Short mmCIF file of C-alpha atoms and ligand atoms in Angstrom, two decimals:
data_model
loop_
_atom_site.label_atom_id
_atom_site.label_comp_id
_atom_site.label_asym_id
_atom_site.label_seq_id
_atom_site.Cartn_x
_atom_site.Cartn_y
_atom_site.Cartn_z
CA MET A 1 21.23 -25.34 -11.60
CA PRO A 2 24.51 -23.66 -12.70
CA VAL A 3 24.52 -19.66 -12.28
CA SER A 4 23.85 -18.15 -15.83
CA GLU A 5 24.04 -14.43 -15.40
CA ARG A 6 25.66 -12.12 -13.14
CA THR A 7 24.55 -8.86 -11.63
CA ARG A 8 25.09 -6.78 -8.78
CA ILE A 9 21.38 -6.47 -7.04
CA LEU A 10 18.79 -8.92 -7.91
CA ILE A 11 15.61 -7.43 -7.35
CA VAL A 12 12.09 -9.20 -6.85
CA GLY A 13 8.71 -8.00 -8.12
CA ALA A 14 8.40 -4.61 -9.91
CA GLY A 15 5.50 -3.04 -7.74
CA PRO A 16 6.50 0.73 -6.24
CA ALA A 17 9.03 -0.95 -3.84
CA GLY A 18 10.55 -3.05 -6.67
CA LEU A 19 10.56 -0.40 -9.27
CA VAL A 20 12.06 2.67 -7.02
CA LEU A 21 14.71 0.09 -5.54
CA GLY A 22 15.42 -0.37 -9.00
CA ASN A 23 15.19 3.25 -10.49
CA LEU A 24 18.02 4.71 -7.10
CA LEU A 25 20.63 2.09 -7.83
CA ARG A 26 20.23 2.49 -11.63
CA ALA A 27 20.79 6.58 -11.03
CA ALA A 28 23.75 5.30 -9.16
CA ASP A 29 25.23 3.43 -12.18
CA ILE A 30 24.68 0.19 -10.49
CA THR A 31 23.50 -3.09 -12.38
CA CYS A 32 20.60 -4.70 -11.39
CA VAL A 33 18.12 -7.37 -12.37
CA ILE A 34 14.01 -7.13 -11.31
CA VAL A 35 12.33 -10.07 -12.11
CA GLU A 36 8.35 -9.91 -12.22
CA ARG A 37 6.12 -12.66 -12.52
CA GLN A 38 3.23 -10.85 -13.97
CA SER A 39 3.18 -9.11 -17.54
CA ARG A 40 4.06 -5.82 -18.00
CA ALA A 41 0.48 -4.88 -19.19
CA HIS A 42 -0.51 -6.57 -15.62
CA VAL A 43 1.59 -4.83 -13.34
CA GLU A 44 0.40 -1.47 -15.47
CA GLN A 45 -2.93 -2.06 -15.07
CA ARG A 46 -3.40 -3.42 -11.65
CA GLY A 47 -5.72 -0.97 -9.83
CA ARG A 48 -4.40 -0.62 -5.87
CA ALA A 49 -3.39 2.65 -4.07
CA GLY A 50 -3.59 6.22 -5.10
CA PHE A 51 -3.02 8.55 -2.18
CA LEU A 52 0.98 9.64 -2.09
CA ALA A 53 1.92 11.38 0.78
CA PRO A 54 4.27 14.45 0.68
CA ASP A 55 7.08 12.75 1.78
CA VAL A 56 6.84 10.15 -0.48
CA VAL A 57 6.37 12.60 -3.60
CA ARG A 58 9.30 14.52 -2.36
CA VAL A 59 11.10 10.93 -2.60
CA LEU A 60 9.69 10.60 -6.51
CA ASP A 61 10.63 14.06 -7.25
CA GLU A 62 14.06 13.99 -5.83
CA ASN A 63 14.83 11.38 -7.95
CA GLY A 64 13.49 12.65 -10.95
CA LEU A 65 10.06 9.70 -10.73
CA ALA A 66 7.71 12.43 -10.55
CA LYS A 67 7.00 13.98 -13.70
CA GLY A 68 3.48 11.97 -14.41
CA LEU A 69 2.75 11.95 -10.76
CA HIS A 70 3.01 16.35 -11.35
CA ALA A 71 1.28 16.36 -15.31
CA ALA A 72 -1.51 14.46 -14.00
CA GLY A 73 -1.93 13.80 -10.19
CA GLN A 74 -4.78 15.75 -8.24
CA LEU A 75 -3.69 17.79 -4.92
CA HIS A 76 -6.53 16.59 -2.16
CA GLY A 77 -6.77 17.53 1.56
CA THR A 78 -10.42 17.17 2.78
CA CYS A 79 -12.30 13.52 4.35
CA ALA A 80 -15.67 13.59 5.21
CA PHE A 81 -17.76 11.14 7.91
CA ARG A 82 -20.95 10.27 7.87
CA GLY A 83 -23.19 8.36 10.08
CA GLU A 84 -26.78 8.34 12.02
CA HIS A 85 -25.40 11.97 13.44
CA GLY A 86 -24.75 13.89 10.53
CA GLN A 87 -21.67 14.60 8.33
CA PHE A 88 -18.52 16.75 8.87
CA GLU A 89 -15.86 17.59 6.74
CA LEU A 90 -12.07 17.66 8.24
CA ASN A 91 -10.18 20.31 5.87
CA TYR A 92 -7.03 18.14 6.63
CA GLY A 93 -4.54 20.26 4.63
CA GLU A 94 -5.14 23.00 7.33
CA LEU A 95 -4.77 20.65 10.62
CA GLY A 96 -1.72 18.74 11.89
CA GLN A 97 1.72 19.81 9.77
CA ARG A 98 -1.35 21.16 6.98
CA GLN A 99 0.32 18.75 4.27
CA VAL A 100 -1.94 17.21 1.32
CA HIS A 101 -1.92 14.17 -0.67
CA THR A 102 -1.69 13.57 -4.02
CA VAL A 103 -3.98 11.53 -5.76
CA TYR A 104 -2.09 9.56 -8.63
CA PRO A 105 -3.38 5.64 -9.62
CA GLN A 106 -0.53 3.05 -8.34
CA GLN A 107 -0.77 1.51 -11.98
CA GLN A 108 0.12 4.90 -13.49
CA LEU A 109 3.07 5.47 -11.04
CA VAL A 110 4.08 1.79 -11.76
CA ALA A 111 4.09 2.31 -15.27
CA ASP A 112 6.15 5.74 -15.23
CA LEU A 113 8.61 3.73 -12.60
CA ILE A 114 9.03 1.05 -15.14
CA ALA A 115 9.36 3.32 -18.14
CA GLU A 116 11.53 5.28 -16.30
CA PHE A 117 13.27 2.52 -14.98
CA LEU A 118 14.54 1.27 -19.07
CA ASP A 119 15.32 4.69 -19.74
CA ARG A 120 17.96 4.49 -17.28
CA GLY A 121 19.26 0.87 -19.02
CA GLY A 122 17.33 -0.93 -16.59
CA ASP A 123 16.97 -5.34 -17.20
CA ILE A 124 13.64 -6.50 -16.46
CA ARG A 125 12.25 -9.76 -17.29
CA PHE A 126 8.34 -9.93 -17.06
CA GLY A 127 6.32 -12.65 -17.33
CA THR A 128 8.95 -14.48 -14.82
CA THR A 129 8.70 -16.17 -11.80
CA VAL A 130 11.30 -15.97 -8.89
CA THR A 131 11.22 -19.76 -7.59
CA ALA A 132 14.43 -19.84 -4.78
CA MET A 133 16.88 -18.26 -3.92
CA HIS A 134 20.07 -19.33 -1.99
CA GLY A 135 23.50 -18.59 -0.63
CA LEU A 136 21.33 -15.26 1.11
CA ASP A 137 23.87 -15.91 4.21
CA GLY A 138 27.20 -16.33 1.93
CA ASP A 139 28.34 -13.32 -0.19
CA SER A 140 26.69 -13.97 -3.76
CA PRO A 141 22.92 -14.68 -3.78
CA SER A 142 21.05 -16.17 -6.26
CA ILE A 143 17.54 -16.59 -7.82
CA ASP A 144 16.68 -19.15 -8.97
CA CYS A 145 13.63 -17.95 -12.19
CA ARG A 146 11.29 -19.44 -14.61
CA GLU A 147 9.66 -18.52 -17.74
CA THR A 148 6.33 -18.61 -18.44
CA ASP A 149 7.59 -21.40 -21.70
CA GLY A 150 9.09 -23.42 -18.76
CA ARG A 151 13.15 -22.27 -19.23
CA THR A 152 14.98 -21.67 -16.21
CA TYR A 153 18.08 -20.16 -15.45
CA ARG A 154 20.01 -18.92 -12.55
CA ILE A 155 20.92 -15.11 -12.07
CA SER A 156 23.45 -14.05 -9.00
CA GLY A 157 24.42 -10.90 -7.40
CA GLU A 158 26.20 -9.25 -4.31
CA TYR A 159 22.72 -8.50 -2.34
CA ALA A 160 18.85 -9.85 -3.10
CA ALA A 161 16.17 -7.55 -2.45
CA GLY A 162 12.85 -9.00 -1.71
CA CYS A 163 10.06 -6.19 -3.32
CA ASP A 164 7.82 -9.05 -4.16
CA GLY A 165 4.69 -8.77 -1.13
CA GLN A 166 3.52 -10.80 1.50
CA HIS A 167 3.07 -13.98 -0.67
CA GLY A 168 6.09 -13.51 -2.87
CA VAL A 169 9.22 -15.93 -2.62
CA ALA A 170 11.15 -13.91 -0.64
CA LEU A 171 9.91 -14.08 2.71
CA ARG A 172 9.98 -17.77 2.66
CA GLN A 173 13.19 -17.70 1.83
CA MET A 174 14.39 -16.61 5.71
CA PRO A 175 15.39 -19.57 7.84
CA ALA A 176 13.18 -20.54 11.05
CA GLY A 177 14.33 -18.71 13.36
CA ALA A 178 15.76 -15.50 10.92
CA ALA A 179 12.98 -13.43 11.98
CA GLN A 180 10.07 -12.69 13.52
CA GLY A 181 6.80 -12.53 11.56
CA PHE A 182 3.75 -10.54 13.61
CA ARG A 183 0.29 -10.85 12.06
CA ARG A 184 -2.88 -9.46 12.51
CA TYR A 185 -6.16 -9.98 11.16
CA HIS A 186 -8.34 -6.88 12.69
CA GLY A 187 -11.62 -9.16 12.44
CA VAL A 188 -12.95 -7.06 9.34
CA THR A 189 -13.09 -7.63 5.44
CA TRP A 190 -13.69 -5.50 2.67
CA LEU A 191 -15.40 -5.33 -0.77
CA ALA A 192 -12.54 -2.93 -2.39
CA ILE A 193 -14.62 -1.30 -5.94
CA LEU A 194 -13.05 -0.03 -8.41
CA ALA A 195 -16.34 1.51 -10.90
CA GLN A 196 -15.71 3.42 -14.20
CA ALA A 197 -17.52 6.64 -13.06
CA PRO A 198 -16.79 10.13 -11.75
CA PRO A 199 -16.48 10.31 -8.33
CA SER A 200 -19.11 11.43 -6.44
CA MET A 201 -18.44 13.48 -3.63
CA THR A 202 -14.90 16.21 -3.80
CA ALA A 203 -13.56 14.59 -0.56
CA VAL A 204 -12.88 10.95 0.23
CA THR A 205 -15.91 10.18 2.47
CA TYR A 206 -15.69 7.29 5.61
CA ALA A 207 -19.56 6.44 5.77
CA VAL A 208 -20.30 4.64 9.41
CA HIS A 209 -23.37 2.55 9.50
CA ASP A 210 -25.04 -0.28 11.45
CA ARG A 211 -25.07 -2.80 8.00
CA GLY A 212 -21.13 -2.19 8.24
CA PHE A 213 -18.51 0.91 7.02
CA ALA A 214 -18.94 2.05 3.25
CA GLY A 215 -15.54 4.54 2.13
CA HIS A 216 -15.57 6.41 -0.97
CA MET A 217 -11.59 7.85 -2.54
CA ALA A 218 -11.42 9.73 -6.16
CA ARG A 219 -8.71 7.94 -8.21
CA SER A 220 -9.19 9.75 -11.54
CA ALA A 221 -12.05 12.31 -13.50
CA THR A 222 -13.83 8.83 -14.95
CA VAL A 223 -12.54 6.11 -11.97
CA THR A 224 -13.42 5.77 -8.39
CA ARG A 225 -12.98 3.58 -5.57
CA TYR A 226 -15.50 2.44 -3.12
CA TYR A 227 -15.45 -0.04 -0.03
CA LEU A 228 -17.79 -1.93 1.37
CA GLN A 229 -17.76 -3.86 4.86
CA VAL A 230 -18.69 -7.49 3.98
CA PRO A 231 -18.75 -10.62 5.81
CA ARG A 232 -15.79 -12.39 5.30
CA GLY A 233 -15.60 -15.33 3.38
CA GLU A 234 -17.83 -13.26 1.07
CA ALA A 235 -17.52 -14.31 -2.85
CA PRO A 236 -16.94 -10.98 -4.80
CA GLY A 237 -18.73 -12.82 -7.59
CA ASP A 238 -21.92 -12.53 -5.18
CA TRP A 239 -21.85 -9.02 -5.67
CA SER A 240 -23.73 -7.89 -8.70
CA ASP A 241 -22.87 -4.24 -10.03
CA ALA A 242 -26.90 -3.41 -9.24
CA ARG A 243 -26.60 -5.14 -5.24
CA ILE A 244 -22.66 -2.99 -4.52
CA TRP A 245 -24.89 0.61 -5.92
CA ASP A 246 -27.93 -0.64 -3.85
CA GLU A 247 -25.67 -1.36 -0.51
CA LEU A 248 -23.24 1.77 -1.36
CA GLY A 249 -26.40 4.10 -1.62
CA THR A 250 -27.82 2.91 1.28
CA ARG A 251 -24.69 2.76 3.53
CA MET A 252 -23.20 6.72 2.44
CA ARG A 253 -27.07 7.84 2.58
CA THR A 254 -27.93 8.79 -0.56
CA GLY A 255 -31.45 9.57 0.30
CA GLU A 256 -29.73 12.66 2.19
CA TYR A 257 -26.50 13.23 1.16
CA GLY A 258 -27.48 13.06 -2.76
CA PRO A 259 -27.09 10.08 -5.07
CA LEU A 260 -23.48 8.45 -5.94
CA ARG A 261 -22.86 8.77 -9.61
CA GLU A 262 -22.79 5.35 -10.86
CA GLY A 263 -20.81 3.34 -13.19
CA PRO A 264 -19.54 -0.07 -14.53
CA ILE A 265 -17.87 -1.96 -12.10
CA LEU A 266 -14.57 -2.51 -13.35
CA GLU A 267 -12.81 -4.36 -10.42
CA ARG A 268 -14.33 -6.35 -7.26
CA ALA A 269 -11.92 -8.12 -4.62
CA THR A 270 -11.76 -8.76 -0.78
CA VAL A 271 -9.93 -8.03 1.13
CA ASP A 272 -8.81 -9.00 4.74
CA LEU A 273 -7.63 -6.64 7.10
CA SER A 274 -5.07 -7.72 8.19
CA SER A 275 -1.27 -6.45 8.94
CA ALA A 276 2.04 -8.38 9.07
CA VAL A 277 5.53 -7.03 10.11
CA SER A 278 8.64 -9.27 9.80
CA VAL A 279 10.91 -8.38 12.90
CA PRO A 280 14.17 -7.60 11.38
CA MET A 281 13.42 -6.78 7.76
CA GLN A 282 16.76 -8.62 6.66
CA TYR A 283 18.52 -11.79 6.76
CA GLY A 284 22.14 -12.13 5.52
CA ARG A 285 22.29 -10.37 2.04
CA LEU A 286 18.33 -10.61 1.66
CA PHE A 287 16.92 -7.29 2.43
CA LEU A 288 12.94 -7.05 2.49
CA ALA A 289 11.07 -3.88 1.46
CA GLY A 290 7.41 -3.07 0.44
CA ASP A 291 4.62 -5.41 1.72
CA ALA A 292 7.58 -8.36 2.10
CA ALA A 293 9.15 -6.57 4.68
CA GLY A 294 5.31 -5.24 6.32
CA LEU A 295 2.03 -5.49 5.27
CA ILE A 296 -0.44 -2.82 6.48
CA SER A 297 -4.70 -2.59 6.06
CA PRO A 298 -5.54 -0.54 3.56
CA SER A 299 -8.16 1.02 6.22
CA ALA A 300 -4.98 4.51 6.46
CA ALA A 301 -3.79 4.36 3.02
CA LYS A 302 -0.21 3.81 4.01
CA GLY A 303 0.95 0.51 2.02
CA ALA A 304 2.76 1.90 -0.89
CA ASN A 305 3.77 4.63 0.43
CA LEU A 306 5.52 2.89 3.14
CA ALA A 307 6.69 0.49 0.03
CA ILE A 308 8.08 3.51 -1.43
CA VAL A 309 10.34 4.98 1.51
CA THR A 310 11.98 1.97 2.51
CA ALA A 311 13.10 1.32 -1.01
CA ARG A 312 14.39 4.37 -0.65
CA THR A 313 16.16 3.75 2.11
CA LEU A 314 17.42 0.39 0.69
CA ALA A 315 18.52 1.68 -2.27
CA VAL A 316 21.15 4.09 -0.24
CA ALA A 317 22.48 1.49 1.55
CA LEU A 318 23.12 -0.70 -1.08
CA THR A 319 24.90 2.68 -3.45
CA ASP A 320 26.87 3.36 0.39
CA ALA A 321 28.27 -0.56 0.53
CA LEU A 322 28.78 -0.79 -3.53
CA ALA A 323 30.28 2.58 -3.91
CA ARG A 324 31.93 3.50 -0.99
CA ASP A 325 32.56 0.28 0.64
CA ASP A 326 30.23 1.84 4.08
CA GLN A 327 27.98 -1.39 4.80
CA ARG A 328 26.69 0.75 8.16
CA GLY A 329 22.96 1.13 6.49
CA LEU A 330 22.77 -2.02 5.40
CA ALA A 331 23.56 -3.05 8.60
CA ARG A 332 20.74 -1.21 10.48
CA TYR A 333 18.30 -1.03 7.50
CA SER A 334 15.71 -2.68 9.60
CA ASP A 335 16.04 -0.35 12.93
CA ALA A 336 16.06 2.56 10.54
CA CYS A 337 12.67 1.51 8.62
CA LEU A 338 10.76 -0.64 11.94
CA PRO A 339 9.84 2.63 13.93
CA ARG A 340 8.00 4.33 10.82
CA MET A 341 5.91 0.72 9.92
CA TRP A 342 4.93 -0.06 13.86
CA HIS A 343 3.52 3.79 14.01
CA ALA A 344 1.93 3.58 10.93
CA GLN A 345 0.70 0.12 12.05
CA GLU A 346 -0.72 2.12 15.19
CA PHE A 347 -2.47 4.88 13.36
CA SER A 348 -4.01 2.34 10.58
CA HIS A 349 -5.38 0.35 13.48
CA TRP A 350 -6.29 3.47 14.96
CA MET A 351 -8.18 3.71 11.53
CA VAL A 352 -9.67 0.09 11.49
CA ASN A 353 -11.20 1.00 15.30
CA LEU A 354 -12.50 4.74 13.98
CA LEU A 355 -14.40 2.94 11.14
CA HIS A 356 -15.79 -0.35 11.97
CA GLY A 357 -17.97 -0.91 14.49
CA PRO A 358 -18.72 -4.74 15.65
CA ALA A 359 -20.90 -7.12 13.27
CA ALA A 360 -21.87 -8.98 16.57
CA ASP A 361 -25.24 -8.36 18.79
CA GLY A 362 -25.30 -8.33 22.40
CA GLU A 363 -24.14 -6.01 24.72
CA ASP A 364 -20.19 -5.85 24.44
CA ALA A 365 -20.85 -5.10 20.77
CA ALA A 366 -23.40 -2.46 21.73
CA PHE A 367 -21.28 -0.63 24.59
CA MET A 368 -18.30 -0.77 21.48
CA ARG A 369 -20.41 1.42 18.83
CA LEU A 370 -21.42 3.91 21.46
CA LEU A 371 -17.47 3.80 22.19
CA GLN A 372 -17.05 4.59 18.22
CA ARG A 373 -19.97 6.78 17.81
CA ALA A 374 -17.88 9.28 20.90
CA ARG A 375 -14.80 8.50 19.14
CA LEU A 376 -16.18 10.47 16.08
CA VAL A 377 -17.94 12.43 18.02
CA SER A 378 -14.38 13.67 19.53
CA LEU A 379 -12.88 13.70 16.40
CA ARG A 380 -15.48 15.93 14.86
CA ASP A 381 -15.25 18.60 18.07
CA LEU A 382 -12.02 18.61 19.48
CA ARG A 383 -8.71 20.46 17.61
CA SER A 384 -6.77 18.31 19.08
CA HIS A 385 -8.00 14.70 18.11
CA GLN A 386 -8.32 17.17 14.19
CA ASP A 387 -4.62 17.55 14.44
CA TYR A 388 -3.03 14.14 15.63
CA PHE A 389 -5.82 12.80 12.86
CA ALA A 390 -4.55 15.11 10.26
CA GLU A 391 -0.78 14.62 10.64
CA ASN A 392 -0.62 11.03 11.31
CA TYR A 393 -2.95 10.83 7.92
CA VAL A 394 -0.99 12.50 6.07
CA GLY A 395 2.47 11.59 7.69
CA ILE A 396 4.71 8.66 6.54
P1 LIG B 401 3.58 -5.43 -4.69
O1 LIG B 401 2.58 -4.05 -5.06
O2 LIG B 401 2.22 -6.00 -4.62
O3 LIG B 401 4.42 -6.08 -6.12
C1 LIG B 401 5.16 -7.12 -5.56
C2 LIG B 401 5.30 -7.61 -7.06
O4 LIG B 401 5.64 -9.07 -6.59
C3 LIG B 401 5.70 -10.20 -7.82
N1 LIG B 401 5.87 -11.43 -7.13
C4 LIG B 401 6.66 -12.11 -7.51
N2 LIG B 401 7.35 -11.86 -9.31
C5 LIG B 401 8.38 -12.47 -9.18
N3 LIG B 401 8.56 -13.87 -8.81
C6 LIG B 401 8.08 -14.44 -7.01
N4 LIG B 401 7.85 -15.45 -6.92
C7 LIG B 401 7.16 -13.12 -6.98
N5 LIG B 401 5.97 -13.17 -6.04
C8 LIG B 401 5.36 -11.86 -6.48
C9 LIG B 401 4.22 -9.51 -7.94
O5 LIG B 401 3.35 -10.14 -9.62
C10 LIG B 401 3.87 -8.01 -7.94
O6 LIG B 401 4.11 -7.47 -8.71
O7 LIG B 401 3.87 -4.82 -3.72
P2 LIG B 401 5.33 -3.56 -3.45
O8 LIG B 401 6.55 -2.93 -4.32
O9 LIG B 401 5.94 -3.55 -1.85
O10 LIG B 401 3.61 -2.38 -3.03
C11 LIG B 401 3.28 -2.48 -2.40
C12 LIG B 401 1.63 -1.59 -2.60
O11 LIG B 401 1.56 -2.64 -3.67
C13 LIG B 401 0.58 -1.65 -2.16
O12 LIG B 401 0.54 -1.82 -0.45
C14 LIG B 401 -0.57 -1.01 -1.78
O13 LIG B 401 -1.61 -1.25 -3.21
C15 LIG B 401 -1.79 -0.88 -0.32
N6 LIG B 401 -3.17 -0.15 -0.90
C16 LIG B 401 -2.92 1.54 -0.74
N7 LIG B 401 -1.60 1.30 0.03
C17 LIG B 401 -1.27 3.18 -0.47
O14 LIG B 401 -0.32 4.05 0.55
N8 LIG B 401 -2.63 3.94 -0.28
C18 LIG B 401 -3.70 3.61 -0.85
O15 LIG B 401 -4.48 3.69 -1.01
C19 LIG B 401 -3.85 2.49 -0.89
N9 LIG B 401 -5.07 1.13 -1.41
C20 LIG B 401 -4.02 -1.06 -1.51
C21 LIG B 401 -5.10 0.15 -1.56
C22 LIG B 401 -3.73 -1.95 -1.19
C23 LIG B 401 -5.18 -2.52 -2.29
N10 LIG B 401 -4.87 -4.48 -1.96
C24 LIG B 401 -3.94 -5.22 -3.22
C25 LIG B 401 -5.37 -4.50 -0.78
C26 LIG B 401 -6.14 -1.06 -2.31
C27 LIG B 401 -6.15 -2.33 -2.53
C28 LIG B 401 -7.25 -2.96 -2.88
#
């Protein structure tokens, strides 16, 4: 296919990573094209993350991308743990580095970032799938694009950014041996639920129960996210609204702590809690950012945060390369991002073990359940554990 267009930076994917990258490049007056296979309406309604770390809010602030977030986001600094031995709250805003989250639904942030990118004269192609990438080891990479009506064309650029998640095209274009992919399924699957209902509690609440984990997280005054641990392979359609509320009520021990504020279930999807890291996160002129570079289980709410900070690191490196002919940031892009990624993976893994007991029966499983209980007691009682939790829960 002949090249029909040229730009400077080719960005695949309009999630938080691709959009932050695009906005920062436009602020530096660097031309780029973002190619997104979904429609604009789809990405602006896709409910996912909601908890943003202060470092991430700062990145958005410094780059003029936080207006909506400051207008509608809510500060949040407390979480609660419920179990058979009662409930305790951690006011993490007063522990560790004394930092709090800003709760702002990811889809609203995505909508803000799209509007701002267009305001900055950005070029974004919705409903267009990147089917292949070429010339990544040369100095003029290109991407093949296919629109929904079947029209195809090729765009070439100076660098390419894979911001298209774990199931996108960019990771698959890394030649065998160019990077090692480290992967792990944590042995836990969640039914992720979005309910058209106000939050039931003032804090994020993690419930540990013999039937499995249940979680509650506010998203806005009218929408709440819940999680239920379910067996792997369970079909989301098997979970009727009534069954979801019933099971949430049991695991959240509503008999002791009061009822949940119920409402229609807007979305239900199963998520296998898994992690994946690409080492390195770059090959030739292709750079991975966000979930494409490293997937993290949602147990510690880090994914969107990591996506935004890696995109910022990449934007600075690309700007240095293009505006100042300084390639050093690009050369060490992976080395700059990987320690943060592994640190987040470690904490997320710690959270998986804190929140989930083994589903199995038997001596070993019973031992592990008692260890889990001891871990919760230690978090309830030891200030050093609470500081560790707070620092890592909010930090990025
Ligand atoms: P995204 O947001 O997945 O965007 C990638 C985009 O690439 C597009 N794409 C393509 N476009 C063109 N051609 C192709 N061949 C393409 N292939 C893919 C896709 O359509 C998509 O629009 O990746 P990005 O930008 O790296 O951002 C990552 C975050 O979205 C993700 O890490 C978070 O949502 C994870 N996550 C959470 N993170 C947090 O920080 N806090 C949370 O509270 C939180 N909760 C969650 C979450 C993820 C969840 N799911 C999806 C498992 C809750 C859930 C349920």
